[in-house]
Every structure is written in structure tokens, then in C-alpha cells.
Amino acid sequence: MKLIYEKSEPGRRASSLPRPDLPQAEVPEELRRARPPRLPELSEPELVRHFTALADRTFGVDTGFYPLGSCTMKHNPRVNERIVALPGFRDLHPHQEEDASQGALELMWRLQEILGEIVGLPAVSLQPAAGSQGELTGLLLMRAYFADRGEDGQRREIVIPDTAHGTNPASVTMAGYEVVGIKTDPRGNVDLDHLRGKVGPRTAGLMLTNPSTLGLFDEGIEEITRIFHDAGALMYYDGANLNAICGISRPGDFGFDIVHFNLHKTFSQPHGGGGPGGGPIAVRERLEPFLPVPAIVRDGEVFRLDYERPKSIGKVRGFCGPFGVFVRSYAYIRSFGPGLKEMSEVAVLNANYLLARLKDAYEVPFDRLCMHEFVLSGRGLKREHGVTTLDAAKRLMDYGFHPPTIYFPLIVPEALMIEPTETEPKETLDAFADAMLAIAREAAEEPELLKEAPHVRPIKRLDEVRAAKRPIVRYGFEEHEEPDAAGEPRQLEAQKGA
Ligand SMILES: Cc1ncc(COP(=O)(O)O)c(C=O)c1O
């Protein structure tokens, strides 16, 4: 498919604007462009076709099953889009004064209350724009808390298990802490003996995802909490996998002091490809004074923004955070009402159903009941038939499915991390399981079929090393001369009828 710049023809326009009748702005000579910018020039039908063709080639949760482990690619109910598009929400300016934005403030305040209830912690800030920003904010809160107690100089370390998502150590480093790694035991839990030797007076806290990225709920969680709290350290809960436990158990009840939510995962949001996210954090009372400003508070029947928090770490994002994400998440949660538990129960049921169907054809590194996702290993296929997890994932695309997360978590060789979510019916789960079983058979009978997959997608295998080392993310203007570069500067005027 051609790039939009390659389709460009000088003078073509997708719109026809009248000539402005305002006096020309006085722009100093040295600031004026010599030539108009090199924008693609296309008529509207060509433009529409170009982007429609691109959309046709894109796979999304609206196209098919998307079991990307830990990313929770669930259905985005259309009612959420209707609600976020209500003019009172859509057209609200972020600088609107408080008494004219009471509805928006109330929605955010209510969302805070619900989120606090879901995780069992009393104070919430909606500000961070993603899980990873929630992590950084939570760690900055830890620093502020220990600085307030005169312990910041002494407590320099954050403990992280070897199953952690890459953003955890990255956030630790950004917050100015040192990472201390701990191992996973043979049942897939944090190795308690290893942990005990790593926690001490230098420890500021733990960062843990529970259920972990192995899809397993840590059986030693009470003991882990005891170890950290006895050492005077704090517990941080990475809420990326909260979809497994809503309404069933609460991180605050099992000892966590700071939690982040991934609103875009747990409470649905069209995300992926860098789309909008939300990473609110919830904390215990003793950490509340340090939360970002402004806090959204309720005074009787009035909602307002409170900046009077002298110990606050300040702002981590513009205004109150990603408001559209809040409206959709609020709508999603309210549509369940008190039955939110059902969301997590079905997510766990779906994952266990798939695991049961696949466990004889793929290795299961930790053979336990899983939570909302599970990890298989393609090690057997590699050993016996020379077929890798990457080959199996590429072949899944021929069957019309988005591949699961692969090669993560790092401690499982040839890992496939599968998260079906609660919004998929049994027929889809069965179709996916049938495809995975067919792929395991093909690996034995026709391994070349997998090694050359995908066969029916518009793009085959990419040169991944080259793509990683030399990503081309902009058009090579210098390599492609402008069609009329030698001529006079063109007028940026609408071409009638184009
Ligand atoms: C376990 C875990 N932690 C943290 C994150 C980071 O969240 P975000 O992508 O919202 O920054 C992710 C994202 O996939 C994750 O899976």
C-alpha cells in the first residue's frame, strides 16, 4: 500500500475554504517560511479511501478475539461512547469555573469513592494518565512520606519480583530508587525465603502485581505484607490485573498501602496503540496528605477543587486527569451496579476454561487454577519440532485471532500469556482453543507451515531486528524530491472542484 505522501498530487485539496478577508498578519521577514510545508495533497475521496484501507488492515477488539495477556482487551460498550459524547461532558472546557462544572466534578468525586471502595483504601487521586504514571506517582508519594519522617536518605530500595512488568523497574529508577529483585518459587509465588533476606532498614517498599503476570494469586500475600510492614516499609499494588478480583478481594484488605488502577483495562476503554488511558491511585490515610493537587472534594452538596494541601507532591498531569476516560469508566462500573463481582468471576471462569482446553497440548509451567489469565510455554514445540512461540503466534493470525502476549513473563521460556476477558462467549473461546490445538498438531506434522506464517495477512514477517534498530517513523522527505520543488512557491488556496 502506498504512503499518503506517495499518493499526493500538487494542488489537490480535500476542502474548499474561502479566501480570508482579514488583513495579512505582520510576520517579521526572518520568521516567514520560504515555502509552504510539505503536506500531502489529496482530494477527499482519496483521503477517505486511504484511511479506510488502513483501518481495514488493522486488527482490533471490534474485529476479533484479542487475548493479549495483562492488557485486558475487553469489549468497549457503545453506551459509554453515548454518555461521554453528551454535550455537557464533551464540550466542557477544562478552565470552566467550578459552579458551572458541578456535574463533571460530581462524576469524578463519585468515581473516586467507587474506586476507593473497590480496592479498600480511603483516598484517591484520578490524575495519573496511565498505569505507569500511577506507578511513578505512587513511588513519589513513598518518597514524600519517608522524607516527611526523615527516612528518605535511609530507605533507598524497592523490592520487585522477577515476574514484574517492565514499567515497574523503570518507574523505580525514575523515582530515584534502587531496584532489588526477588525470585519466584516453584508454585509461582514470591519466594519468601529469598524475600526475607532482601528486606531491611534500607527498604522503602514492595511493588507487586497480584494476581501476578503468571495469572496466579500469591498464596503468601499475608506473610509478604507482614515482612514489609514489620520493616516499616510500604506496599505498592500494581493494579494492571485488577480485572481478576473486583468485588472478590481488596488489595487494601491484604495490606497494600498504594494501588494504581488501569482504568483503560479493568473498566473498558478503547486503548492500545498509545490510546487514552487512566491510572488513578488509591492510598491509605497516612499517605493522603501527599496526593497530587487539586483534590476533588465534596462540601455538603457542592463539589470543588482543593489546592490547600501543603504536603502534596504537586501536579502529575494537566487539570484533573483524562476526563473522557473517567466518564467511560464510571458508565462501565455503574452499568454493573452492585454486580461488579460478576465481571471478575466470568473473566476468571473464561481463563480457566481455556486453560483446561489447552493444557494437554502446551506445557503449563505452574499447574494451578489461574485467575483472569494464564501462561503456557511453547518449549515442548520448540524442543520436539523446532517451532517457536513466535511461529505459533504468527500462525494464529491466519486463523483470524490476535496473538496473545508472547515471551513474557521473562521467567517462562517460550511464554504465551493468554487473557480472554469476561466479554467473550463460549463459542469464541472454543474457536480459539481449536485453533491453538490445530497449531500444536501442525507443528508436529507440517512445521514449515508455522515457520512461514502468517500466510493470509497483508504483511508477512517483519525484519524485527531492523525494525527495532532502525525504526522509520517519518517520511523520508530528503530522499523524495518535492514534485514542483524547482517552481514558484505554491499558493495554499483551495482548488475548486478538487
Ligand atoms: C502488569 C502491568 N503493570 C503495569 C503496566 C503499565 O500500564 P500502562 O500501560 O497503563 O502504563 C502494564 C501494562 O500493560 C502491565 O501489564
Coordinates of C-alpha atoms and ligand atoms in Angstrom, one line a residue:
M1 CA 0.0 0.0 0.0
K2 CA 1.3 3.5 -0.9
L3 CA 2.1 6.1 1.8
I4 CA -0.1 9.1 1.8
Y5 CA 2.8 11.2 0.6
E6 CA 3.3 8.9 -2.4
K7 CA -0.4 9.5 -3.4
S8 CA 0.0 13.3 -3.2
E9 CA -0.5 15.4 -6.3
P10 CA 0.3 19.1 -6.2
G11 CA -2.7 21.3 -5.9
R12 CA -5.3 18.6 -4.8
R13 CA -7.4 19.6 -1.9
A14 CA -9.9 17.8 0.4
S15 CA -11.7 21.1 1.3
S16 CA -12.6 24.3 -0.3
L17 CA -12.1 27.3 2.0
P18 CA -13.0 30.9 1.1
R19 CA -10.1 33.3 0.9
P20 CA -9.7 35.2 4.3
D21 CA -10.7 38.8 4.0
L22 CA -8.7 39.8 7.1
P23 CA -5.6 42.0 6.7
Q24 CA -2.5 39.9 6.4
A25 CA -0.6 39.4 9.7
E26 CA 2.6 41.3 10.1
V27 CA 5.1 38.4 10.4
P28 CA 8.7 39.5 10.5
E29 CA 10.6 38.5 7.4
E30 CA 13.1 36.3 9.2
L31 CA 10.2 34.2 10.7
R32 CA 8.4 33.7 7.4
R33 CA 8.6 30.3 5.7
A34 CA 10.1 30.4 2.2
R35 CA 7.8 27.7 1.0
P36 CA 4.5 26.1 2.3
P37 CA 5.0 22.9 4.5
R38 CA 5.2 19.7 2.5
L39 CA 1.8 18.3 3.4
P40 CA 0.1 15.5 1.4
E41 CA -2.3 16.9 -1.2
L42 CA -5.3 14.7 -1.9
S43 CA -9.0 15.0 -2.7
E44 CA -11.5 14.0 -0.1
P45 CA -12.5 10.6 -1.7
E46 CA -8.8 9.6 -1.9
L47 CA -8.3 10.7 1.7
V48 CA -11.2 8.7 2.9
R49 CA -10.1 5.6 0.9
H50 CA -6.6 5.9 2.2
F51 CA -7.6 5.8 5.9
T52 CA -10.4 3.3 5.3
A53 CA -7.8 1.0 3.7
L54 CA -5.5 1.4 6.7
A55 CA -8.4 0.7 9.1
D56 CA -9.3 -2.4 7.1
R57 CA -5.8 -3.7 7.8
T58 CA -5.9 -3.0 11.5
F59 CA -6.9 -5.7 13.9
G60 CA -8.8 -4.5 17.0
V61 CA -11.1 -5.8 19.7
D62 CA -14.0 -4.9 17.4
T63 CA -12.6 -7.1 14.6
G64 CA -12.0 -10.3 16.6
F65 CA -10.7 -12.1 19.7
Y66 CA -7.7 -10.2 21.2
P67 CA -6.3 -12.3 24.2
L68 CA -3.3 -10.1 24.9
G69 CA -2.3 -11.1 28.4
S70 CA -2.3 -8.4 31.1
C71 CA -3.6 -5.9 28.6
T72 CA -7.3 -6.7 29.2
M73 CA -8.6 -6.0 25.7
K74 CA -12.3 -6.3 26.6
H75 CA -15.3 -5.1 24.7
N76 CA -16.0 -1.3 24.9
P77 CA -19.7 -0.9 25.4
R78 CA -21.2 1.6 23.0
V79 CA -23.3 3.1 25.7
N80 CA -20.1 4.5 27.2
E81 CA -19.5 6.4 24.0
R82 CA -23.0 7.8 24.0
I83 CA -22.5 9.1 27.5
V84 CA -19.1 10.6 27.0
A85 CA -20.5 12.4 23.9
L86 CA -23.2 14.2 25.9
P87 CA -22.7 17.9 25.3
G88 CA -22.3 18.6 29.0
F89 CA -19.3 16.4 29.2
R90 CA -18.0 16.7 25.6
D91 CA -18.0 20.4 25.4
L92 CA -16.9 21.3 28.9
H93 CA -13.8 23.4 28.9
P94 CA -11.1 22.4 31.5
H95 CA -11.0 26.0 32.6
Q96 CA -14.7 26.2 33.2
E97 CA -15.4 27.7 36.7
E98 CA -16.4 25.2 39.4
D99 CA -20.0 26.3 39.9
A100 CA -20.6 25.7 36.2
S101 CA -19.0 22.3 36.1
Q102 CA -20.6 20.7 39.1
G103 CA -21.8 17.6 37.1
A104 CA -18.3 16.8 36.0
L105 CA -16.8 17.4 39.4
E106 CA -19.5 15.1 40.9
L107 CA -18.8 12.4 38.4
M108 CA -15.1 12.5 39.3
W109 CA -15.8 12.6 43.0
R110 CA -18.2 9.6 42.7
L111 CA -15.6 7.7 40.6
Q112 CA -13.0 8.3 43.4
E113 CA -15.4 7.0 46.0
I114 CA -16.2 3.8 44.0
L115 CA -12.5 3.1 43.2
G116 CA -11.6 3.5 46.9
E117 CA -14.3 1.0 47.8
I118 CA -13.2 -1.5 45.1
V119 CA -9.7 -1.6 46.5
G120 CA -10.4 -0.9 50.2
L121 CA -8.4 2.3 50.5
P122 CA -9.9 5.7 51.6
A123 CA -8.2 8.3 49.4
V124 CA -8.0 8.5 45.6
S125 CA -6.4 10.8 43.1
L126 CA -7.6 10.4 39.5
Q127 CA -4.7 12.4 38.0
P128 CA -2.2 9.9 36.5
A129 CA -2.8 9.2 32.8
A130 CA -1.7 5.6 32.7
G131 CA -0.7 2.7 34.9
S132 CA 2.9 3.5 34.5
Q133 CA 2.3 7.1 35.5
G134 CA 0.3 5.8 38.5
E135 CA 3.4 3.8 39.5
L136 CA 5.7 6.8 39.3
T137 CA 3.2 8.9 41.3
G138 CA 2.9 6.2 43.9
L139 CA 6.7 5.9 44.3
L140 CA 6.9 9.7 44.6
L141 CA 4.3 9.5 47.3
M142 CA 6.5 7.0 49.1
R143 CA 9.5 9.3 48.8
A144 CA 7.4 12.2 50.2
Y145 CA 6.1 10.1 53.0
F146 CA 9.6 8.9 54.1
A147 CA 11.0 12.4 53.6
D148 CA 8.4 13.7 56.0
R149 CA 9.5 11.1 58.6
G150 CA 13.2 11.9 58.0
E151 CA 13.8 8.4 56.5
D152 CA 14.2 9.2 52.8
G153 CA 18.0 9.1 53.0
Q154 CA 18.0 5.7 54.6
R155 CA 15.2 4.0 52.6
R156 CA 16.6 3.7 49.1
E157 CA 15.4 0.3 47.8
I158 CA 12.2 -1.0 46.2
V159 CA 11.7 -4.8 46.0
I160 CA 10.3 -6.2 42.8
P161 CA 9.7 -9.9 41.8
D162 CA 11.1 -11.3 38.6
T163 CA 7.6 -11.6 37.1
A164 CA 7.1 -7.8 37.2
H165 CA 6.1 -5.8 34.1
G166 CA 9.0 -3.7 32.7
T167 CA 7.3 -0.4 33.8
N168 CA 7.9 -1.3 37.5
P169 CA 11.7 -1.2 37.5
A170 CA 11.6 1.8 35.1
S171 CA 9.3 3.7 37.5
V172 CA 11.6 2.8 40.4
T173 CA 14.6 4.2 38.6
M174 CA 12.7 7.3 37.5
A175 CA 11.7 7.9 41.1
G176 CA 15.3 7.8 42.2
Y177 CA 15.2 4.4 44.0
E178 CA 17.2 1.3 43.5
V179 CA 15.7 -2.0 42.3
V180 CA 16.1 -5.1 44.4
G181 CA 15.0 -8.3 42.5
I182 CA 13.4 -11.3 44.1
K183 CA 12.7 -14.8 42.7
T184 CA 9.5 -16.7 42.1
D185 CA 9.2 -20.1 43.9
P186 CA 8.2 -23.4 42.2
R187 CA 4.5 -22.8 42.7
G188 CA 4.6 -19.4 41.1
N189 CA 4.5 -17.3 44.3
V190 CA 7.1 -14.8 45.5
D191 CA 9.9 -16.8 47.0
L192 CA 9.5 -16.0 50.7
D193 CA 12.9 -17.2 51.8
H194 CA 14.6 -15.1 49.2
L195 CA 12.4 -12.2 50.1
R196 CA 13.2 -12.3 53.8
G197 CA 16.9 -11.8 53.1
K198 CA 16.3 -8.7 50.9
V199 CA 14.0 -6.7 53.2
G200 CA 15.6 -4.4 55.9
P201 CA 16.1 -0.9 57.0
R202 CA 17.1 0.3 53.5
T203 CA 13.8 -0.9 52.1
A204 CA 11.2 1.7 51.1
G205 CA 8.7 -0.7 49.7
L206 CA 7.5 -3.6 47.5
M207 CA 5.9 -3.3 44.1
L208 CA 3.7 -6.3 43.4
T209 CA 1.1 -7.3 40.8
N210 CA -1.4 -9.7 42.3
P211 CA -2.6 -11.8 40.5
S212 CA 0.9 -11.8 39.0
T213 CA 1.8 -11.7 35.3
L214 CA 1.7 -15.5 35.6
G215 CA -2.0 -15.2 36.3
L216 CA -1.6 -16.6 39.8
F217 CA -2.8 -15.1 43.1
D218 CA 0.1 -15.1 45.5
E219 CA -0.6 -17.6 48.3
G220 CA 1.9 -15.9 50.6
I221 CA 0.4 -12.4 50.4
E222 CA -0.3 -12.1 54.2
E223 CA 3.2 -13.1 55.1
I224 CA 4.6 -10.8 52.4
T225 CA 2.7 -7.9 54.0
R226 CA 3.9 -8.8 57.4
I227 CA 7.5 -8.8 56.3
F228 CA 7.3 -5.3 54.7
H229 CA 5.2 -3.7 57.4
D230 CA 7.5 -5.1 60.2
A231 CA 10.4 -3.5 58.4
G232 CA 8.5 -0.1 58.3
A233 CA 8.2 -0.3 54.5
L234 CA 5.2 0.3 52.3
M235 CA 3.3 -2.0 49.9
Y236 CA 2.6 -0.9 46.3
Y237 CA -0.1 -2.8 44.3
D238 CA 0.3 -2.7 40.5
G239 CA -3.4 -2.9 39.6
A240 CA -3.0 -4.0 36.0
N241 CA -4.6 -7.3 36.8
L242 CA -7.4 -5.9 39.0
N243 CA -9.9 -7.4 36.5
A244 CA -9.5 -10.7 38.3
I245 CA -10.6 -9.7 41.8
C246 CA -13.1 -6.8 41.7
G247 CA -15.8 -7.4 44.3
I248 CA -14.0 -10.6 45.5
S249 CA -10.9 -9.3 47.4
R250 CA -9.4 -5.9 48.0
P251 CA -5.7 -5.0 48.0
G252 CA -6.3 -2.7 50.9
D253 CA -7.5 -5.6 53.0
F254 CA -4.5 -7.7 52.2
G255 CA -2.2 -4.9 53.3
F256 CA -1.3 -2.7 50.3
D257 CA -0.8 1.0 51.1
I258 CA -0.9 2.3 47.5
V259 CA -2.7 0.9 44.5
H260 CA -2.9 2.0 40.9
F261 CA -5.8 1.2 38.6
N262 CA -5.5 0.8 34.8
L263 CA -9.0 2.3 34.1
H264 CA -8.5 1.6 30.4
K265 CA -8.1 -2.1 31.1
T266 CA -10.3 -3.0 34.0
F267 CA -13.2 -0.6 33.3
S268 CA -13.0 -0.7 29.5
Q269 CA -11.7 2.0 27.2
P270 CA -10.7 1.9 23.6
H271 CA -7.0 1.6 24.2
G272 CA -3.9 0.1 22.7
G273 CA -1.6 1.8 20.2
G274 CA -1.0 4.6 22.7
G275 CA -4.7 5.4 23.1
P276 CA -6.0 7.3 26.1
G277 CA -5.5 5.7 29.5
G278 CA -6.2 6.4 33.1
G279 CA -4.0 5.4 36.1
P280 CA -5.7 6.7 39.3
I281 CA -4.1 5.8 42.6
A282 CA -5.7 5.0 45.9
V283 CA -3.8 5.2 49.2
R284 CA -4.1 4.7 53.0
E285 CA -4.9 7.7 55.3
R286 CA -1.2 8.3 56.2
L287 CA -0.3 8.9 52.6
E288 CA -3.3 11.1 51.7
P289 CA -1.6 14.5 52.6
F290 CA 0.9 13.8 49.8
L291 CA -1.5 13.1 47.0
P292 CA -1.4 15.3 43.9
V293 CA -3.4 18.6 43.8
P294 CA -6.1 19.6 43.1
A295 CA -8.1 17.1 45.2
I296 CA -11.7 16.8 44.2
V297 CA -13.7 17.3 47.4
R298 CA -17.3 17.5 48.5
D299 CA -18.6 20.3 50.8
G300 CA -22.2 19.4 51.6
E301 CA -24.0 19.5 48.2
V302 CA -21.1 21.3 46.4
F303 CA -18.1 19.8 44.7
R304 CA -14.9 21.7 44.4
L305 CA -11.1 21.6 43.7
D306 CA -8.9 21.8 46.8
Y307 CA -5.4 23.1 46.3
E308 CA -4.7 23.6 50.0
R309 CA -2.5 20.5 50.5
P310 CA 0.8 21.8 51.8
K311 CA 2.5 18.4 51.7
S312 CA 1.3 17.4 48.2
I313 CA 3.8 16.2 45.7
G314 CA 2.1 18.7 43.3
K315 CA 0.6 18.0 39.9
V316 CA 1.4 15.0 37.8
R317 CA -0.9 15.8 34.9
G318 CA -2.9 18.8 33.5
F319 CA -6.2 19.7 35.1
C320 CA -7.8 16.7 36.9
G321 CA -6.6 14.0 34.6
P322 CA -8.1 12.3 31.4
F323 CA -11.8 13.2 31.9
G324 CA -13.2 11.2 28.9
V325 CA -11.6 8.1 30.4
F326 CA -13.4 8.9 33.7
V327 CA -16.8 9.2 32.1
R328 CA -16.5 5.9 30.3
S329 CA -15.1 4.0 33.4
Y330 CA -17.9 5.5 35.5
A331 CA -20.5 4.4 33.0
Y332 CA -19.0 0.9 32.8
I333 CA -18.9 0.4 36.6
R334 CA -22.4 1.8 37.1
S335 CA -23.8 -0.5 34.3
F336 CA -22.8 -3.4 36.5
G337 CA -24.2 -1.8 39.7
P338 CA -23.5 -3.9 42.7
G339 CA -22.8 -6.9 40.4
L340 CA -19.3 -5.9 39.5
K341 CA -18.1 -9.1 41.1
E342 CA -19.7 -10.9 38.1
M343 CA -17.3 -9.2 35.8
S344 CA -14.3 -10.7 37.6
E345 CA -15.9 -14.1 38.1
V346 CA -16.6 -14.5 34.4
A347 CA -13.1 -13.3 33.5
V348 CA -11.6 -16.0 35.8
L349 CA -14.0 -18.6 34.6
N350 CA -13.2 -17.9 30.9
A351 CA -9.5 -18.1 31.6
N352 CA -9.8 -21.4 33.5
Y353 CA -11.9 -22.9 30.7
L354 CA -9.3 -22.0 28.1
L355 CA -6.5 -23.3 30.3
A356 CA -8.3 -26.6 30.7
R357 CA -8.8 -27.0 27.0
L358 CA -5.1 -26.2 26.2
K359 CA -3.1 -27.8 29.0
D360 CA -2.5 -31.1 27.3
A361 CA -1.2 -29.6 24.1
Y362 CA 1.1 -26.9 25.6
E363 CA 3.3 -27.0 28.8
V364 CA 1.9 -25.4 31.9
P365 CA 4.8 -24.0 33.9
F366 CA 2.7 -23.6 37.1
D367 CA -0.1 -26.1 37.1
R368 CA -2.7 -24.4 39.4
L369 CA -6.1 -22.8 38.9
C370 CA -5.5 -19.5 37.2
M371 CA -7.1 -16.1 37.7
H372 CA -8.1 -14.0 34.8
E373 CA -5.2 -15.0 32.6
F374 CA -2.7 -17.9 32.4
V375 CA 0.8 -18.6 31.0
L376 CA 1.6 -21.5 28.7
S377 CA 5.1 -22.5 27.4
G378 CA 5.8 -23.5 23.8
R379 CA 9.0 -25.1 25.0
G380 CA 7.8 -28.6 24.0
L381 CA 7.0 -27.5 20.4
K382 CA 10.5 -26.0 20.1
R383 CA 12.3 -29.0 21.6
E384 CA 10.3 -31.6 19.6
H385 CA 9.5 -29.8 16.3
G386 CA 11.8 -26.8 16.1
V387 CA 8.8 -24.5 16.1
T388 CA 9.0 -21.4 18.3
T389 CA 6.3 -19.5 20.2
L390 CA 6.7 -16.7 17.7
D391 CA 5.8 -19.1 14.9
A392 CA 2.7 -20.3 16.7
A393 CA 1.7 -16.7 17.4
K394 CA 2.1 -15.7 13.7
R395 CA 0.1 -18.8 12.7
L396 CA -2.8 -17.7 15.0
M397 CA -3.2 -14.6 12.7
D398 CA -4.1 -17.0 9.8
Y399 CA -6.9 -18.3 12.0
G400 CA -8.2 -14.8 12.5
F401 CA -7.0 -14.2 16.1
H402 CA -4.8 -11.6 17.6
P403 CA -1.9 -13.5 19.2
P404 CA -1.5 -13.5 22.9
T405 CA 1.3 -11.7 24.7
I406 CA 4.5 -13.7 24.0
Y407 CA 7.9 -14.1 25.6
F408 CA 6.6 -12.5 28.8
P409 CA 6.9 -13.0 31.7
L410 CA 10.6 -13.5 31.2
I411 CA 10.9 -16.3 33.7
V412 CA 8.9 -18.7 31.4
P413 CA 10.7 -19.8 28.3
E414 CA 8.7 -19.6 25.1
A415 CA 5.9 -18.0 27.1
L416 CA 2.3 -17.4 25.8
M417 CA 0.3 -15.3 28.1
I418 CA -3.5 -15.5 27.4
E419 CA -6.2 -13.3 28.8
P420 CA -9.7 -13.9 27.3
T421 CA -11.6 -11.4 29.4
E422 CA -15.2 -11.7 30.5
T423 CA -16.8 -10.3 27.4
E424 CA -16.1 -13.3 25.1
P425 CA -18.8 -16.0 24.6
K426 CA -18.0 -19.8 24.8
E427 CA -18.1 -20.1 21.0
T428 CA -15.2 -17.7 20.6
L429 CA -13.2 -19.4 23.4
D430 CA -13.8 -22.7 21.7
A431 CA -12.8 -21.4 18.3
F432 CA -9.6 -20.0 19.8
A433 CA -8.8 -23.3 21.6
D434 CA -9.5 -25.2 18.4
A435 CA -7.0 -23.0 16.6
M436 CA -4.4 -23.4 19.3
L437 CA -4.8 -27.2 19.2
A438 CA -4.7 -27.2 15.4
I439 CA -1.4 -25.2 15.6
A440 CA 0.1 -27.7 18.0
R441 CA -0.8 -30.5 15.5
E442 CA 0.6 -28.6 12.6
A443 CA 3.8 -28.1 14.5
A444 CA 4.3 -31.9 14.6
E445 CA 3.0 -32.6 11.1
E446 CA 3.9 -29.5 9.0
P447 CA 6.3 -27.3 10.9
E448 CA 7.2 -25.3 7.8
L449 CA 3.6 -24.0 7.7
L450 CA 4.2 -22.3 11.0
K451 CA 7.7 -21.1 10.2
E452 CA 6.4 -19.1 7.2
A453 CA 3.2 -17.9 8.8
P454 CA 1.2 -15.7 8.5
H455 CA 0.1 -16.7 5.1
V456 CA -3.1 -14.7 4.7
R457 CA -2.3 -11.4 6.2
P458 CA -1.3 -8.4 4.1
I459 CA 2.1 -8.1 5.9
K460 CA 4.1 -11.3 6.4
R461 CA 7.1 -11.4 8.8
L462 CA 8.8 -8.2 9.6
D463 CA 12.6 -7.9 9.9
E464 CA 12.2 -7.3 13.7
V465 CA 15.8 -6.6 14.4
R466 CA 15.9 -3.9 11.7
A467 CA 12.6 -2.5 12.8
A468 CA 13.9 -2.3 16.4
K469 CA 17.3 -0.9 15.4
R470 CA 16.3 1.4 12.6
P471 CA 12.7 2.3 13.0
I472 CA 11.4 4.6 10.2
V473 CA 8.7 6.6 11.7
R474 CA 8.7 9.6 9.4
Y475 CA 8.6 10.1 5.7
G476 CA 12.0 10.5 4.1
F477 CA 11.4 13.9 2.6
E478 CA 15.1 14.3 1.8
E479 CA 15.1 11.1 -0.3
H480 CA 12.0 12.2 -2.3
E481 CA 12.2 15.5 -4.1
E482 CA 9.1 17.7 -4.0
P483 CA 7.3 17.4 -7.4
D484 CA 7.4 21.2 -8.1
A485 CA 10.5 22.0 -6.0
A486 CA 12.1 24.0 -8.8
G487 CA 8.9 26.1 -9.5
E488 CA 7.4 29.1 -7.7
P489 CA 6.1 28.7 -4.2
R490 CA 2.6 27.4 -4.4
Q491 CA -0.5 29.3 -3.2
L492 CA -2.2 27.3 -0.4
E493 CA -5.6 28.0 -1.9
A494 CA -8.5 25.6 -2.3
Q495 CA -8.7 24.2 -5.8
K496 CA -12.3 24.5 -6.8
G497 CA -14.0 21.2 -7.5
A498 CA -11.0 19.1 -6.4
Ligands
LIG1 C1 1.5 -5.7 35.0 C2 1.5 -4.4 34.3 N1 1.9 -3.3 35.1 C3 1.9 -2.1 34.6 C4 1.5 -1.8 33.3 C5 1.6 -0.4 32.7 O1 0.4 0.1 32.5 P1 0.1 1.3 31.4 O2 0.3 0.6 30.0 O3 -1.3 1.8 31.6 O4 1.1 2.3 31.6 C6 1.1 -2.9 32.5 C7 0.7 -2.6 31.0 O5 0.5 -3.5 30.2 C8 1.1 -4.2 33.0 O6 0.6 -5.2 32.3

